Structures are given as C-alpha cells and as structure tokens.
Amino acid sequence: MKTTYMNLDKILDLKKWRNLQDSLALVTKLAIVTVNYKGMPISQHSGVRPFCETMRKNPDTANLCEKCDARGGLEAVRTNAPYIYLCHWNIVDIAIPIIIDDKYVGAIMAGEVKIEDGDKHPQLEQMLTVPSKGFEQKLNNLNNNEEIQRLYDSIPTLSYTEINEAAQMLYRLCNYIVEEAMNKNLILEVYEKMAPVKEDVSTEDISYGYSLDNIQNIKKELANTVTNAYVKTSINDHLVCKNKVLQPAFDYIYKHKREKISQQKMADLCHISTGYFSRIFTKETGMNFSVFISLKKIEWSKQLLEKTDLSIAQISDELGFNDPGYYIKTFKKYENITPNVYRKYYQEKM
C-alpha cells in the first residue's frame, strides 16, 4: 500500500465523515473528534461540551487535556480496542484506534460525559493526575469560579453500559468505513500498476468507471502479488505472523485443530471486523480464510496418515471434519487421491 494512502485524510472523505460524525455525536450523546497518528485533529469537534471547550482554550489546562488524549490513544493502540478512561477532571473519555496493516494511523476520541451516580462499572483508569501544588491552586481557582462549576455540572451523564455500547459501535463503524475506502484504494493502486492513469483523469472517474469484470480481474491480480507467509513444520507447528493483529487468530487455529472455526470468531478474537480480517488475512497468507483452513487440515491429516495408525474416521474427528465422507472428499479435492491411497503410497515409499 502506498504511504500516501496511509494518511486518514487520503482514506476518508472528510466532508462526508464530518457530517456523519455530527450525527453520531447527536445520537450517542458523546462529543467526538477524529485525530491523525500525531494526535492532531482532522475533523471539527462534534458535540463538544462548553466545559471541555473552555478547558482546552485555557493555556493552564489545555496541556493536560492534550496529554490525556495522547495517553488514552496509546492505550487503545496497545489493546487494539476502544479504551475507556477518566481524564484529570474525572470525565469519561474514549479512545478508538484506527489501525491499518498493523500501523496506527489515527483515532476517534469520544466521550466528555460522566457516569451516572450509583452505576456499577469496572474501575476506570484516571489517565492523568495534577502535576504540582502550584497547579492545584490554579485548578482550585477554576473550581471556585461559579460559571466554570455550572458548565461542569451541565456535562451529561450516561450509564457505563451506554458508554461501552457506543464505543463498540463507533469502533465497528469506523473500521467498516476505513475498510471500504482501503479496498477502493487497493483496486486503484493495482490498476495504476497495470495501466498508468492519464493526468487529466480523476481518481473518482476511474473508480466508478470499472466494469465488474475489470474489478474482479484487478482483485485477482492483487491476490497474485501477495506472498505466502506461513511455514510448514509438523502437526504441532506454529505460525508467527508478519501482521501482529492476526496472531491471536493463528494461535487459536493451531491450538484448536478439532474445531470447526469460523472467520467471524477469528475476527472477534482479533478485535476487528470480519471484512478487515478477511482482507489482511488474505494479504498475510495469499489465500482466503476457508481455503487456508482446509489446506492446513489436509496438511495435518497427511502427517497423521504418515505417522499414526489412526483410522480415516478417527482422523476426520481429530481435525473437526465431523463426517469421514466430507474429509475424504476434501482430501481428494486438494490431493487428487483418497486418504487411504495416500497412506498406502507413503508406506510403500518408506
């Protein structure tokens, strides 16, 4: 992927995103702003609270707000999931990471709400504390200001459940929008390699000028450029991914060979959407998820045929095929012979 496409302002249609962000802020009752990987806003601050706006404009307190944003964003990147925390004012904030191809490119910062009194919820980390006694006095002066206190009291309250559900919704929605934009850019990038674009033709014209056949051909061309990253060892083999986001999925696949594993389950395990999981999985392995699982299970079954006396039914059960007939059919599809013939051939060869 070209580095220019890794910039959020190149991936997102900012005008449409800003309108959507305004609507999301209204519906979720959260203040929302989108920032790049440097923490600099690339959108307006939708639904910003007057209290927080005042604090961010005050030179004595703005620095603390920026540090909270930065640290919250880092925690979200570390966990690759929405991170809910408290700022130095005990206001709830959320950092939602935007990660593309294992690279942190920005975040959605949301929140500026308080949790309802008496609401049971996990203990939230306070991201920042007051640094010095001198600064405490400045904060006390602000707290004693009746107008500031009124603005603070006007901050809306939500239950932790509402906050968490809104965070998860924003995370899934953002991933979906970014994935769609990335898919469009991938097709464009491959097209440019296949047939250089004339200077007087716009990106938009090209993107919408493809026939379905052309798009399918371009996708095939893209798939053919991907390097197969996995290494075959033994039935207890293990895969170390180039894209660390996928590692939990591969760890699970290799440890649960008897299960019938779904792509949705693996995407959930990696804390990403199914569409994004599918795209980066194909890039990692050179094949789609179902083909990869089938090939790995056939590979493992060949090792069992070679090294054990297990029956075909037992091997089928051991690798989660459930039905021996389906195992035999799948084996023949990829090896052009049946498992019994393969075992006999291997034994004769040895």
PDB file of C-alpha atoms in Angstrom, residues 33-42 56 66 69-70 104-107 109:
ATOM      1  CA  VAL A  33     -13.289  14.346  17.246  1.00  0.00           C
ATOM      2  CA  THR A  34     -11.065  12.447  14.789  1.00  0.00           C
ATOM      3  CA  VAL A  35      -7.285  12.799  15.061  1.00  0.00           C
ATOM      4  CA  ASN A  36      -4.345  11.584  12.981  1.00  0.00           C
ATOM      5  CA  TYR A  37      -1.482   9.463  14.305  1.00  0.00           C
ATOM      6  CA  LYS A  38       0.199  12.601  15.678  1.00  0.00           C
ATOM      7  CA  GLY A  39      -2.886  13.400  17.746  1.00  0.00           C
ATOM      8  CA  MET A  40      -3.760  16.415  15.595  1.00  0.00           C
ATOM      9  CA  PRO A  41      -7.481  16.863  14.825  1.00  0.00           C
ATOM     10  CA  ILE A  42      -8.513  16.267  11.211  1.00  0.00           C
ATOM     11  CA  ARG A  56      -8.906  23.330  26.014  1.00  0.00           C
ATOM     12  CA  GLU A  66      -3.767  17.019  25.203  1.00  0.00           C
ATOM     13  CA  ASP A  69      -5.746  12.336  24.683  1.00  0.00           C
ATOM     14  CA  ALA A  70      -2.247  11.141  23.812  1.00  0.00           C
ATOM     15  CA  TYR A 104      -1.605   3.188  13.850  1.00  0.00           C
ATOM     16  CA  VAL A 105      -2.912   5.942  11.591  1.00  0.00           C
ATOM     17  CA  GLY A 106      -5.246   7.821  13.904  1.00  0.00           C
ATOM     18  CA  ALA A 107      -8.095   7.606  16.382  1.00  0.00           C
ATOM     19  CA  MET A 109     -11.640  10.486  20.523  1.00  0.00           C
TER      20      MET A 109
END
